[in-house]
One Martini backbone bead per residue (centre of mass of N, CA, C, O) as a GRO file, in nm:
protein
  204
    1UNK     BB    1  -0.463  -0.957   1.481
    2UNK     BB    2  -0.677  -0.977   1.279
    3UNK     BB    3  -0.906  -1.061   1.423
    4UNK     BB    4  -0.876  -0.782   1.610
    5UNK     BB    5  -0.915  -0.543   1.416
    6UNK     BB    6  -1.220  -0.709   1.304
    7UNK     BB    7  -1.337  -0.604   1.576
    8UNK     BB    8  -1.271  -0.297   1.524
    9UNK     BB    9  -1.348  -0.256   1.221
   10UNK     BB   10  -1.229  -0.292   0.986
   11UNK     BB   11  -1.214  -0.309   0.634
   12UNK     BB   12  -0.914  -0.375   0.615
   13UNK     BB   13  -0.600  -0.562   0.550
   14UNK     BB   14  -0.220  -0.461   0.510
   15UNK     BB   15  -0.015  -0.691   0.443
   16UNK     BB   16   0.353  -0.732   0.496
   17UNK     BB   17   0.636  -0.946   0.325
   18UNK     BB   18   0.930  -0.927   0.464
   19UNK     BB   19   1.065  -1.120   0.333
   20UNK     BB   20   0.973  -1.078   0.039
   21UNK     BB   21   1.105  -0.768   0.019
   22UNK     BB   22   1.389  -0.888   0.037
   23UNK     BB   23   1.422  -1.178  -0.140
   24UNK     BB   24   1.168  -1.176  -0.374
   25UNK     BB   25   1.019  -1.432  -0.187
   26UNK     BB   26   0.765  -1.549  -0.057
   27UNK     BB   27   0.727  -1.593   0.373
   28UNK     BB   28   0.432  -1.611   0.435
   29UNK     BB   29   0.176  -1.775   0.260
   30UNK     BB   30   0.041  -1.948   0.512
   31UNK     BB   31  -0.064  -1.685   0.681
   32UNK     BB   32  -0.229  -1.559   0.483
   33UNK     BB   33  -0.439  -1.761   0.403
   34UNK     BB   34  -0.507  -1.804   0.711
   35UNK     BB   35  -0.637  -1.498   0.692
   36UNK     BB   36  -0.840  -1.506   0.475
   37UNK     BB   37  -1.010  -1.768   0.588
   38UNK     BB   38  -1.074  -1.627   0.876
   39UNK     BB   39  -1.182  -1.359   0.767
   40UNK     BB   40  -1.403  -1.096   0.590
   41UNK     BB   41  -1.205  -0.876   0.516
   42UNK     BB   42  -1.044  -0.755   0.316
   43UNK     BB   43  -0.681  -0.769   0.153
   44UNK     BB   44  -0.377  -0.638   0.125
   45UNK     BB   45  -0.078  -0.791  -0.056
   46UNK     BB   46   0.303  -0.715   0.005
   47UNK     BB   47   0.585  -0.873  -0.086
   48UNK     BB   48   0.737  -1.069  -0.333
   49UNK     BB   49   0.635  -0.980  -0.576
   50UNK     BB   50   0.768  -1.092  -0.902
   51UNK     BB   51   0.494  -1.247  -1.022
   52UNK     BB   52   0.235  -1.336  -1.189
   53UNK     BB   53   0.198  -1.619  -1.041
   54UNK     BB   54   0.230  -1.494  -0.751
   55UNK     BB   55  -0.027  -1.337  -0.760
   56UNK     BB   56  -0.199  -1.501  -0.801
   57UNK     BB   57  -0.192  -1.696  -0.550
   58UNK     BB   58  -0.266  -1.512  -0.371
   59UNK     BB   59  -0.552  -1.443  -0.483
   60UNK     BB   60  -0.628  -1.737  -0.439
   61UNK     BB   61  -0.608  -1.780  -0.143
   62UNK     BB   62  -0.816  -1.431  -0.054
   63UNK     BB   63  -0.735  -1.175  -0.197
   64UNK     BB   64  -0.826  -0.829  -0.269
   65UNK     BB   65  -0.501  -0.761  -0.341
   66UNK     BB   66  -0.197  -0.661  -0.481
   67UNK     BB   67   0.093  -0.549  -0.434
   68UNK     BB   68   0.347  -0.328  -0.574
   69UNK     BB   69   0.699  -0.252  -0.656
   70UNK     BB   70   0.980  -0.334  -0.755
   71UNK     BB   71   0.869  -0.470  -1.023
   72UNK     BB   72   0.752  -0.238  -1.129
   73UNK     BB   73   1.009  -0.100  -1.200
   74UNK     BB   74   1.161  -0.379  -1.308
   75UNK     BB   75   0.865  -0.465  -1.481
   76UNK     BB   76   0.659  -0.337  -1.674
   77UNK     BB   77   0.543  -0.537  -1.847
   78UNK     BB   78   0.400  -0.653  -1.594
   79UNK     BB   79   0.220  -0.485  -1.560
   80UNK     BB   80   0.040  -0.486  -1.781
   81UNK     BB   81  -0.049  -0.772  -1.757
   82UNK     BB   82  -0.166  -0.791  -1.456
   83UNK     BB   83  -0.374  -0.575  -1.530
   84UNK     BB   84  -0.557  -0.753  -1.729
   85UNK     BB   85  -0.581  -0.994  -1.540
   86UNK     BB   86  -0.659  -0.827  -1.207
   87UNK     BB   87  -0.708  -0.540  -1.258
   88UNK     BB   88  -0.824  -0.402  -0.946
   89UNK     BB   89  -0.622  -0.585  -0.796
   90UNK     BB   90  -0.399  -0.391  -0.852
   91UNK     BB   91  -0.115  -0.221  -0.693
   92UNK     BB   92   0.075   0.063  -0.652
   93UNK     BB   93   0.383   0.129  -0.435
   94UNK     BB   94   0.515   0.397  -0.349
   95UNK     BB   95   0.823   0.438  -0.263
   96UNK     BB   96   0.960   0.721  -0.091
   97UNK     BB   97   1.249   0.946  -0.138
   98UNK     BB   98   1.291   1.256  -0.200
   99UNK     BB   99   1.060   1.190  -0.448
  100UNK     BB  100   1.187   0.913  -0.507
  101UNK     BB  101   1.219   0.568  -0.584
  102UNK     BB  102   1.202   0.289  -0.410
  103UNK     BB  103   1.384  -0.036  -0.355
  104UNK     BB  104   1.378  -0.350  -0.200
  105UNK     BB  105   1.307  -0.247   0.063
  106UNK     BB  106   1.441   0.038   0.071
  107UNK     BB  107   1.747  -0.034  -0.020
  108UNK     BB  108   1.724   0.117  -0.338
  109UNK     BB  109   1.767   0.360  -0.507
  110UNK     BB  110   1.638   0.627  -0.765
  111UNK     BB  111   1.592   0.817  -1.040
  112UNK     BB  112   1.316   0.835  -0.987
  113UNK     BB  113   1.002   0.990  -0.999
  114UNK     BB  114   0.732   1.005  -0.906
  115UNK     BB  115   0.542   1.113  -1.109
  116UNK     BB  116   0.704   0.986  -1.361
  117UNK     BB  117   0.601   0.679  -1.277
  118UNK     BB  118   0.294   0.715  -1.231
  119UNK     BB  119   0.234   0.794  -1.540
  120UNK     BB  120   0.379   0.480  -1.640
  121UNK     BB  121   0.155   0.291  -1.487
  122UNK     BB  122  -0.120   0.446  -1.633
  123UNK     BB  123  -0.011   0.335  -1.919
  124UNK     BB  124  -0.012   0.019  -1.812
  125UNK     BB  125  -0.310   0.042  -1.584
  126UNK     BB  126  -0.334   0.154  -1.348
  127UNK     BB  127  -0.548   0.267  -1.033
  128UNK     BB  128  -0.392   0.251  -0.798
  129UNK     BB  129  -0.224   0.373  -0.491
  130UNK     BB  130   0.094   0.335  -0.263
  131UNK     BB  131   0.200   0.588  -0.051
  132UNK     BB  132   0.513   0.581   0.097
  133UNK     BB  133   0.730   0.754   0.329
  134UNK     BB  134   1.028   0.627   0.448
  135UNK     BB  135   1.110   0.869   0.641
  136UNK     BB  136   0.812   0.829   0.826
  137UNK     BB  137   0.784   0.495   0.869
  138UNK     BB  138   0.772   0.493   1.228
  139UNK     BB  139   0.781   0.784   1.353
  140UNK     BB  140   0.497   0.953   1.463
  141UNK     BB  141   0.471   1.262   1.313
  142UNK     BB  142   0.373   1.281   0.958
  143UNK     BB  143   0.263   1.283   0.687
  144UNK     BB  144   0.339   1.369   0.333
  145UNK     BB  145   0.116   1.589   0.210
  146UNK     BB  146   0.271   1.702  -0.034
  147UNK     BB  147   0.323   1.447  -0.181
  148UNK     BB  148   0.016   1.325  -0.193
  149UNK     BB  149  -0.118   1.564  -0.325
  150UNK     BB  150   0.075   1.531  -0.597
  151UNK     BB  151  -0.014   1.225  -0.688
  152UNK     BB  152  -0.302   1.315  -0.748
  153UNK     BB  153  -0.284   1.549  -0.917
  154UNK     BB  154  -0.171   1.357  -1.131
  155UNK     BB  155  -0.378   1.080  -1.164
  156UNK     BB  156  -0.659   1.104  -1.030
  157UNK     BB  157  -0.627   0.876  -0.874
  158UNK     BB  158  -0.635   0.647  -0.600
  159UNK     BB  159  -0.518   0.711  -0.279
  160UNK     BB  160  -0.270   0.591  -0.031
  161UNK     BB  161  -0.164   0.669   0.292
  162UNK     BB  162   0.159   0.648   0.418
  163UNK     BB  163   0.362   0.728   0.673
  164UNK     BB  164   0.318   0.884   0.979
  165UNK     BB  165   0.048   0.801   1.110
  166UNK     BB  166  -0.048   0.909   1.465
  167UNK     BB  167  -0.324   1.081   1.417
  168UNK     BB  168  -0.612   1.127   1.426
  169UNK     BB  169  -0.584   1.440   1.216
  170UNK     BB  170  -0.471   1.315   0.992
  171UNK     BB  171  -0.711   1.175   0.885
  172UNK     BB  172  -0.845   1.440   0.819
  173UNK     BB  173  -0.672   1.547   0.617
  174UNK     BB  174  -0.672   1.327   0.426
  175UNK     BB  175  -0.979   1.355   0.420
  176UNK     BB  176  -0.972   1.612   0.269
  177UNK     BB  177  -0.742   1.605   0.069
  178UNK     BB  178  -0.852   1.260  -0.073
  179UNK     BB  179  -0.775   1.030   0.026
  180UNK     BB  180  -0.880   0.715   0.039
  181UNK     BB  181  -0.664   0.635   0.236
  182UNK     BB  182  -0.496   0.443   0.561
  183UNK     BB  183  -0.191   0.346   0.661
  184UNK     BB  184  -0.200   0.170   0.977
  185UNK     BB  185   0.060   0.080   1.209
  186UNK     BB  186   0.204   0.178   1.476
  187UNK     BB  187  -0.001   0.357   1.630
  188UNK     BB  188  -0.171   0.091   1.707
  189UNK     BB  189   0.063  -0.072   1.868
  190UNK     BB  190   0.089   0.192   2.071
  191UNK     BB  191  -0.223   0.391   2.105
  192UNK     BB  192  -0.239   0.643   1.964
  193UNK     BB  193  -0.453   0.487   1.781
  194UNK     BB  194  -0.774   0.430   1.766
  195UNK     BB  195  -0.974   0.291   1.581
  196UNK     BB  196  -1.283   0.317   1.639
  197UNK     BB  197  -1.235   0.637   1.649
  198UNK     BB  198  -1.090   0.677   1.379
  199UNK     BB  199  -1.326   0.583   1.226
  200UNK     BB  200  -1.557   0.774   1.325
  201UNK     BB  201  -1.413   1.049   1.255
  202UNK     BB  202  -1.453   0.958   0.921
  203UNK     BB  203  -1.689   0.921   0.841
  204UNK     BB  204  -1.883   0.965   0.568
   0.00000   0.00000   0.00000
């Protein structure tokens, strides 16, 4: 499917290491590696990254991105290191419900709101975010427009927007509305939308 994508035009590969954010360590580690050195368009891999050791070795792989979700949320300190030592190559996932920040693979809520997480991870070093409304992440309903409006204009910094992106009519809302990307999932493979059609859509 990697390799589908990017013949397809894709220009990155989001990948989530669903063992991972479930278990807490990746298990997937083995096929991660070997769609990096198969592609040549970069990935970025979250889903159980919850050590520094770990997300170097993702990134030794052939990562060009690790996201951070549940540790950012449980170890602020280490988004601290993580970010001095990776740079731009570090992501915070913001996984939104009702406003409020889920953990653990969606399965934890918390009483953090999206905005007051996003401005104390800014303070912590990082530089771009992946917004997904959990409760529309393979719905093909449509994205949470008024979330990731208020997620950017609280940062100022690039939002990726997931979850329930369902038609090309959406991805160009999207990039109007300002944000950096958008990560398509279900739509793909059920082919509500076409890949190479949704790439020409939004270009320049």
């Amino acid at each position: 499917m990697a390799l589908r994508w990017q013949s397809l035009g894709a220009t990155r590969l989001h990948i989530v290491d669903l063992d991972g954010a479930a278990s807490g360590e990746p298990g997937n580690l083995d096929v991660i590696g070997r769609i990096a050195q198969t592609i040549f368009i970069p990935i970025q891999v979250g889903g159980g990254l919850r050590s520094v050791e770990t997300m170097g070795k993702v990134l030794n792989l052939g990562a060009d991105r690790v996201v951070m979700g549940t540790s950012a949320v449980n170890k602020p300190q280490m988004v601290s290191e993580v970010c001095r030592r990776f740079g731009q190559s570090v992501v915070v996932s913001i996984d939104a419900r009702g406003g409020y920040v889920a953990t653990h693979g969606w399965q934890e809520a918390t009483e953090i709101p999206v905005v007051k997480f996003a401005r104390a991870m800014m303070d912590l070093g990082v530089r771009r975010f992946v917004y997904t409304d959990i409760g529309r992440d393979g719905t093909l309903t449509e994205p949470n427009f008024s979330g990731i409006f208020e997620l950017m204009e609280a940062t100022k910094f690039p939002v990726i927007a997931s979850g329930g992106v369902a038609n090309i009519l959406h991805l160009k809302l999207l990039r109007k509305l300002g944000a950096e990307g958008a990560i398509i999932g279900k739509a793909l493979y059920t082919g509500d939308i076409n890949l190479p059609e949704a790439l020409s859509a939004v270009a320049g």
